CSV table of C-alpha atoms and ligand atoms in Angstrom, one decimal:
chain,number,residue,atom,x,y,z
A,185,MET,CA,-93.1,42.7,99.7
A,186,SER,CA,-95.3,45.6,99.2
A,187,GLU,CA,-96.4,46.8,95.2
A,188,ASN,CA,-95.5,49.8,93.4
A,189,THR,CA,-97.8,51.4,91.4
A,190,SER,CA,-97.4,54.5,92.0
A,191,ALA,CA,-95.4,55.7,88.9
A,192,PRO,CA,-95.8,54.0,84.9
A,193,ASP,CA,-92.2,54.5,84.8
A,194,SER,CA,-91.6,52.3,87.6
A,195,GLN,CA,-94.2,49.8,86.7
A,196,THR,CA,-92.3,46.0,88.0
A,197,ALA,CA,-95.6,44.1,88.1
A,198,PRO,CA,-95.6,42.7,84.4
A,199,ALA,CA,-91.6,41.3,84.7
A,200,SER,CA,-91.7,40.4,87.8
A,201,THR,CA,-94.7,38.7,88.7
A,202,PRO,CA,-93.8,34.6,88.8
A,203,GLN,CA,-96.3,32.8,85.3
A,204,ALA,CA,-97.1,30.0,86.5
A,205,ARG,CA,-95.0,26.4,85.0
A,206,ARG,CA,-95.8,24.7,82.4
A,207,ALA,CA,-95.2,21.0,81.8
A,208,ALA,CA,-95.6,19.2,78.8
A,209,VAL,CA,-96.4,15.1,79.3
A,210,VAL,CA,-95.4,13.2,76.4
A,211,ILE,CA,-97.8,10.0,76.9
A,212,ASN,CA,-97.9,6.3,75.2
A,213,PRO,CA,-101.6,5.6,75.7
A,214,MET,CA,-100.6,2.1,75.3
A,215,LYS,CA,-98.8,1.6,79.0
A,216,ALA,CA,-102.1,5.1,81.0
A,217,PRO,CA,-102.2,3.6,83.5
A,218,ALA,CA,-105.0,2.3,85.1
A,219,GLY,CA,-107.8,5.4,86.1
A,220,ASP,CA,-107.8,9.0,84.3
A,221,PHE,CA,-104.6,9.1,84.2
A,222,LYS,CA,-104.6,12.7,83.0
A,223,ALA,CA,-107.3,13.9,85.1
A,224,ASP,CA,-104.8,14.1,88.1
A,225,PHE,CA,-102.7,15.2,86.4
A,226,HIS,CA,-104.0,18.2,85.8
A,227,ARG,CA,-105.8,18.5,88.8
A,228,LEU,CA,-101.5,17.7,90.9
A,229,CYS,CA,-100.3,20.9,88.5
A,230,GLU,CA,-103.8,22.6,89.3
A,231,THR,CA,-102.7,21.9,92.8
A,232,GLU,CA,-98.9,22.8,92.7
A,233,GLY,CA,-99.6,26.2,91.1
A,234,TRP,CA,-98.5,24.9,87.4
A,235,ALA,CA,-100.1,25.6,84.2
A,236,GLU,CA,-102.5,23.3,82.1
A,237,PRO,CA,-100.3,21.0,80.8
A,238,LEU,CA,-99.3,20.3,77.2
A,239,TRP,CA,-101.0,16.4,76.7
A,240,LEU,CA,-99.6,14.6,74.0
A,241,GLU,CA,-99.6,11.4,72.8
A,242,THR,CA,-97.1,9.2,71.3
A,243,THR,CA,-98.6,6.3,68.0
A,244,ALA,CA,-97.1,3.8,66.5
A,245,GLU,CA,-96.1,6.0,63.3
A,246,ASP,CA,-94.1,8.5,65.8
A,247,THR,CA,-92.8,6.8,69.3
A,248,GLY,CA,-92.0,11.1,71.0
A,249,LEU,CA,-90.2,12.7,69.0
A,250,GLY,CA,-92.2,14.3,67.5
A,251,GLN,CA,-94.5,15.3,70.1
A,252,ALA,CA,-91.6,16.2,72.3
A,253,ARG,CA,-90.2,18.6,69.6
A,254,GLN,CA,-93.6,20.2,69.0
A,255,ALA,CA,-93.0,20.4,73.8
A,256,LEU,CA,-90.3,22.2,73.7
A,257,GLY,CA,-91.4,24.4,70.6
A,258,ALA,CA,-93.8,25.0,72.7
A,259,GLY,CA,-91.7,26.4,75.2
A,260,VAL,CA,-92.5,24.3,78.5
A,261,ASP,CA,-90.7,24.8,81.5
A,262,VAL,CA,-89.9,20.5,81.7
A,263,VAL,CA,-90.7,17.5,79.3
A,264,ILE,CA,-92.2,14.6,81.1
A,265,ALA,CA,-91.6,11.1,79.3
A,266,ALA,CA,-94.2,9.1,80.5
A,267,GLY,CA,-94.1,5.5,79.5
A,268,GLY,CA,-91.1,2.7,78.8
A,269,ASP,CA,-87.8,3.6,78.2
A,270,GLY,CA,-88.8,3.1,74.2
A,271,THR,CA,-90.3,6.9,75.2
A,272,VAL,CA,-87.7,7.9,77.8
A,273,ARG,CA,-85.2,7.9,74.4
A,274,CYS,CA,-86.8,10.3,71.9
A,275,VAL,CA,-88.1,12.7,74.7
A,276,ALA,CA,-84.0,12.5,75.9
A,277,GLU,CA,-83.5,12.2,72.1
A,278,VAL,CA,-85.4,16.2,71.3
A,279,LEU,CA,-83.8,17.3,74.5
A,280,ALA,CA,-80.4,17.0,75.0
A,281,GLY,CA,-77.9,19.6,74.5
A,282,THR,CA,-81.6,22.3,74.3
A,283,GLY,CA,-81.2,23.2,78.5
A,284,THR,CA,-84.8,22.1,79.0
A,285,PRO,CA,-85.6,19.5,81.5
A,286,MET,CA,-86.9,16.0,80.9
A,287,GLY,CA,-88.7,14.3,83.6
A,288,LEU,CA,-89.8,10.7,84.0
A,289,VAL,CA,-92.6,9.1,84.7
A,290,PRO,CA,-92.1,5.2,85.2
A,291,LEU,CA,-95.3,3.4,83.1
A,292,GLY,CA,-94.8,-0.1,81.7
A,293,THR,CA,-92.5,-3.4,83.0
A,294,GLY,CA,-89.1,-1.7,82.3
A,295,ASN,CA,-88.0,1.4,83.0
A,296,LEU,CA,-84.4,1.0,83.3
A,297,LEU,CA,-83.7,4.6,83.8
A,298,ALA,CA,-85.8,5.5,86.4
A,299,ARG,CA,-85.2,2.4,88.3
A,300,ASN,CA,-81.3,3.5,87.8
A,301,LEU,CA,-82.0,6.9,89.3
A,302,GLY,CA,-84.5,5.1,92.0
A,303,ILE,CA,-87.5,7.1,90.8
A,304,ASP,CA,-91.0,6.1,92.4
A,305,ILE,CA,-91.7,2.8,89.1
A,306,THR,CA,-95.0,2.2,91.6
A,307,ASP,CA,-96.7,5.3,91.1
A,308,PRO,CA,-97.3,7.4,87.9
A,309,LEU,CA,-99.0,10.5,90.6
A,310,ALA,CA,-96.1,10.4,93.2
A,311,ALA,CA,-93.6,10.2,89.8
A,312,SER,CA,-95.8,13.2,88.9
A,313,ARG,CA,-95.3,15.6,91.6
A,314,GLY,CA,-91.5,14.3,92.3
A,315,VAL,CA,-90.9,16.3,88.6
A,316,LEU,CA,-93.0,19.0,89.4
A,317,ASN,CA,-91.5,19.6,93.0
A,318,GLY,CA,-88.6,18.7,91.8
A,319,THR,CA,-84.9,20.0,91.5
A,320,GLU,CA,-82.9,19.7,87.8
A,321,SER,CA,-79.8,17.9,87.3
A,322,SER,CA,-78.1,16.8,84.7
A,323,VAL,CA,-77.3,13.4,82.8
A,324,ASP,CA,-74.7,12.5,80.4
A,325,VAL,CA,-76.2,10.6,77.1
A,326,VAL,CA,-74.7,8.3,74.2
A,327,LYS,CA,-75.1,8.7,71.0
A,328,ALA,CA,-75.1,5.7,69.1
A,329,VAL,CA,-74.1,5.4,65.9
A,330,LEU,CA,-74.8,1.8,63.9
A,331,ASP,CA,-72.9,0.0,61.0
A,332,HIS,CA,-71.6,3.6,59.8
A,333,SER,CA,-75.5,5.1,59.3
A,334,GLU,CA,-75.7,8.9,59.0
A,335,ASP,CA,-78.2,8.8,62.1
A,336,GLU,CA,-77.2,8.9,65.4
A,337,GLN,CA,-79.3,6.7,68.0
A,338,LEU,CA,-79.1,7.9,71.6
A,339,PHE,CA,-79.2,5.9,74.2
A,340,LEU,CA,-79.2,6.6,78.3
A,341,VAL,CA,-78.6,3.3,80.1
A,342,MET,CA,-76.9,0.7,78.2
A,343,ALA,CA,-76.1,-0.5,74.6
A,344,GLY,CA,-75.1,-3.9,73.8
A,345,LEU,CA,-74.6,-6.3,71.1
A,346,GLY,CA,-74.2,-10.0,70.8
A,347,TYR,CA,-76.4,-13.3,72.2
A,348,ASP,CA,-77.6,-11.3,75.9
A,349,ALA,CA,-79.0,-8.7,73.5
A,350,ALA,CA,-81.4,-11.7,71.4
A,351,ILE,CA,-82.5,-12.7,75.3
A,352,MET,CA,-82.5,-9.6,77.0
A,353,ALA,CA,-85.3,-7.2,74.1
A,354,ASN,CA,-87.1,-10.0,74.8
A,355,THR,CA,-87.6,-10.6,78.3
A,356,VAL,CA,-86.2,-7.8,80.0
A,357,ASP,CA,-90.1,-6.6,81.3
A,358,GLU,CA,-90.4,-10.2,82.4
A,359,LEU,CA,-87.4,-9.8,84.7
A,360,LYS,CA,-88.1,-8.4,88.0
A,361,ASP,CA,-85.7,-9.5,90.3
A,362,ARG,CA,-82.0,-10.8,90.7
A,363,VAL,CA,-83.1,-14.7,90.5
A,364,GLY,CA,-85.0,-14.0,87.4
A,365,TRP,CA,-82.0,-12.8,85.6
A,366,LEU,CA,-80.7,-16.1,86.9
A,367,ALA,CA,-82.4,-17.9,85.5
A,368,TYR,CA,-82.4,-15.9,82.4
A,369,VAL,CA,-78.2,-16.8,82.3
A,370,GLU,CA,-78.7,-21.2,84.0
A,371,ALA,CA,-80.9,-21.0,80.3
A,372,GLY,CA,-78.4,-19.3,78.1
A,373,ILE,CA,-75.3,-21.9,79.3
A,374,ARG,CA,-78.2,-24.5,77.8
A,375,HIS,CA,-78.9,-22.7,75.0
A,376,LEU,CA,-76.2,-21.3,73.7
A,377,PRO,CA,-75.8,-21.5,69.7
A,378,GLY,CA,-73.5,-20.7,67.7
A,379,LYS,CA,-70.6,-19.6,68.5
A,380,PRO,CA,-67.8,-16.8,69.7
A,381,VAL,CA,-67.4,-13.5,68.0
A,382,LYS,CA,-64.6,-12.0,67.0
A,383,ALA,CA,-65.3,-8.9,68.3
A,384,GLU,CA,-62.3,-5.9,67.8
A,385,ILE,CA,-63.1,-3.1,70.7
A,386,SER,CA,-61.2,0.7,70.3
A,387,LEU,CA,-61.8,3.4,73.4
A,388,ASP,CA,-60.7,6.7,72.9
A,389,GLY,CA,-59.6,5.8,69.1
A,390,GLN,CA,-56.7,3.6,71.4
A,391,PRO,CA,-55.9,0.3,69.1
A,392,ALA,CA,-58.0,-1.8,69.1
A,393,VAL,CA,-58.0,-4.8,71.8
A,394,THR,CA,-58.8,-8.5,70.2
A,395,ARG,CA,-61.4,-10.8,71.8
A,396,ARG,CA,-64.0,-13.7,70.6
A,397,MET,CA,-67.2,-13.5,73.0
A,398,ARG,CA,-70.7,-13.8,72.8
A,399,SER,CA,-71.9,-10.2,73.9
A,400,VAL,CA,-69.8,-6.5,74.3
A,401,MET,CA,-72.3,-4.5,76.4
A,402,VAL,CA,-71.7,-0.4,76.8
A,403,GLY,CA,-73.4,0.9,79.6
A,404,ASN,CA,-73.7,5.0,81.4
A,405,CYS,CA,-75.6,3.2,84.1
A,406,GLY,CA,-74.8,0.9,86.5
A,407,LYS,CA,-78.1,-1.5,87.0
A,408,ILE,CA,-79.5,-2.9,83.7
A,409,MET,CA,-81.9,-5.1,84.5
A,410,GLY,CA,-83.9,-6.9,87.8
A,411,GLY,CA,-81.6,-4.2,89.6
A,412,VAL,CA,-78.6,-5.8,88.9
A,413,GLU,CA,-74.9,-4.1,88.6
A,414,ILE,CA,-73.5,-5.3,86.0
A,415,PHE,CA,-71.5,-2.1,85.7
A,416,PRO,CA,-71.0,-1.3,88.8
A,417,ASP,CA,-68.8,1.5,89.4
A,418,ALA,CA,-70.6,3.2,86.2
A,419,ARG,CA,-72.0,6.2,86.8
A,420,VAL,CA,-74.0,8.6,85.1
A,421,ASP,CA,-73.2,11.7,85.2
A,422,ASP,CA,-69.3,10.7,85.3
A,423,GLY,CA,-69.3,11.2,81.6
A,424,ILE,CA,-67.4,8.1,81.3
A,425,LEU,CA,-68.3,5.0,79.6
A,426,ASP,CA,-68.5,1.8,80.7
A,427,VAL,CA,-67.8,-1.4,78.1
A,428,VAL,CA,-68.3,-4.6,79.2
A,429,ILE,CA,-67.0,-7.6,77.4
A,430,LEU,CA,-69.2,-11.3,78.1
A,431,ALA,CA,-66.7,-14.1,76.7
A,432,PRO,CA,-67.9,-17.4,78.6
A,433,ALA,CA,-65.5,-20.0,76.8
A,434,GLY,CA,-67.8,-23.3,77.0
A,435,LYS,CA,-70.5,-24.2,78.7
A,436,LEU,CA,-69.4,-23.8,82.3
A,437,GLY,CA,-68.0,-20.7,81.1
A,438,TRP,CA,-71.3,-18.6,82.1
A,439,LEU,CA,-70.5,-20.0,85.0
A,440,ASN,CA,-67.4,-17.9,85.4
A,441,VAL,CA,-69.8,-15.2,83.9
A,442,LEU,CA,-72.1,-15.0,86.9
A,443,ALA,CA,-68.7,-15.5,88.8
A,444,GLY,CA,-67.2,-12.1,87.7
A,445,VAL,CA,-70.7,-10.7,87.5
A,446,PHE,CA,-72.5,-11.6,90.2
A,447,GLY,CA,-68.9,-11.9,92.7
A,448,ARG,CA,-66.6,-9.3,94.1
A,449,LYS,CA,-64.5,-7.8,92.1
A,450,ASP,CA,-61.5,-10.3,93.2
A,451,SER,CA,-63.2,-13.0,91.9
A,452,ARG,CA,-63.5,-11.3,88.3
A,453,ASN,CA,-61.5,-13.4,85.2
A,454,ALA,CA,-61.3,-13.1,82.1
A,455,SER,CA,-64.8,-14.0,81.3
A,456,VAL,CA,-65.9,-11.0,82.2
A,457,GLU,CA,-63.8,-7.9,81.6
A,458,TYR,CA,-63.8,-4.0,81.9
A,459,PHE,CA,-62.6,-1.0,80.3
A,460,THR,CA,-63.5,3.0,80.5
A,461,GLY,CA,-63.1,5.3,77.8
A,462,LYS,CA,-65.0,8.6,76.2
A,463,SER,CA,-66.1,6.6,73.1
A,464,ALA,CA,-65.6,2.8,71.8
A,465,GLU,CA,-65.6,1.6,68.4
A,466,ILE,CA,-66.7,-2.3,68.3
A,467,THR,CA,-66.2,-4.1,65.0
A,468,LEU,CA,-67.2,-7.6,65.1
A,469,ASP,CA,-66.7,-10.3,62.0
A,470,GLN,CA,-69.9,-11.2,62.3
A,471,GLU,CA,-73.2,-9.7,62.9
A,472,GLN,CA,-75.2,-9.7,66.1
A,473,GLU,CA,-78.2,-8.7,67.4
A,474,PHE,CA,-78.2,-5.2,69.0
A,475,GLN,CA,-80.5,-3.3,71.5
A,476,LEU,CA,-81.1,0.0,73.4
A,477,ASP,CA,-82.1,0.1,76.1
A,478,GLY,CA,-84.2,-2.7,76.4
A,479,ASP,CA,-85.6,-2.2,72.4
A,480,HIS,CA,-84.1,-5.2,70.5
A,481,LEU,CA,-83.6,-3.0,67.4
A,482,GLY,CA,-82.2,-5.8,64.6
A,483,LYS,CA,-78.4,-6.9,64.2
A,484,ALA,CA,-75.2,-5.2,63.5
A,485,LYS,CA,-71.5,-6.0,63.0
A,486,HIS,CA,-70.6,-2.1,63.6
A,487,LEU,CA,-70.8,-0.3,66.1
A,488,LYS,CA,-69.4,3.4,67.3
A,489,VAL,CA,-69.9,5.1,71.1
A,490,THR,CA,-70.1,8.4,72.1
A,491,VAL,CA,-70.4,10.1,75.8
A,492,GLU,CA,-71.9,13.6,75.1
A,493,PRO,CA,-70.8,14.8,79.6
A,494,GLY,CA,-74.0,16.5,80.9
A,495,ALA,CA,-75.9,17.2,78.2
A,496,LEU,CA,-79.4,16.2,79.3
A,497,ALA,CA,-81.0,18.7,82.2
A,498,LEU,CA,-83.5,16.2,84.3
A,499,ARG,CA,-85.4,17.8,86.7
A,500,MET,CA,-86.1,14.6,89.4
A,501,ALA,CA,-87.2,14.7,93.3
A,502,ALA,CA,-84.4,15.8,95.1
A,503,GLY,CA,-82.0,13.4,97.4
B,858,LIG,MG1,-70.8,6.9,83.2
């Protein structure tokens, strides 16, 4: 490479000098790892030739939306969500549709999206390096509207309405593996309260099907927790939502659910029913617990979900 400094009018140095890229970190300080992650991350940026990062901590009042907007306004090259799935949802909600990529540094124990994407959930600095040196791709996000609200909420992994959603939200952090999930479902067999709920489920505006069920889940990714693939065919970038209805009949019904979820496809039965579509509308005859990406958000009777294909750019380690 040669530099042309002879003629002012042909001087292109300012335009061609690559400006150091800059990352913003939106971090949940309650989940910050042991040691001085902030100092480590600053050092990493220096080592990797990135500018000094913008460091933004979430608060109880603003769990990430405001910080992500501030990062976007600062024109950074990537906004890293450093926290749990709640932080990820907030950052993704702001970045979706903007073209500015999100990076993930999983902290805490849930990390549903990171697990689905194969991102290092054990070493925040390794995950950070993966973001800085990574490549960009895009994933689908899902917009959810509860009970005909004006507000849309965004999720990346799954939404759940019903009995499972209630317990899942409370126990997801403790569920480390498949055995843990089995234990949870086994508890469900023994402590199943109430009656099944009547649900009308319409996909892509088609006439609704009616089911009596315990739980309905809408998935954007396959793994919902602890590596369990509730939606074995789900892909995060296919523009398709995967819907599953769990409808155990009586106490032994949960065993059929287990067989359906963990068994091979040909052993699935009426207790576990799958649908796909680009949008879904679910109407229950009574309100049920509701969760988004493992966060319990109260109760709802009506849920409308719409996939936004490829709306979110992600920056992560290749492969
Ligand atoms: Mg999909």
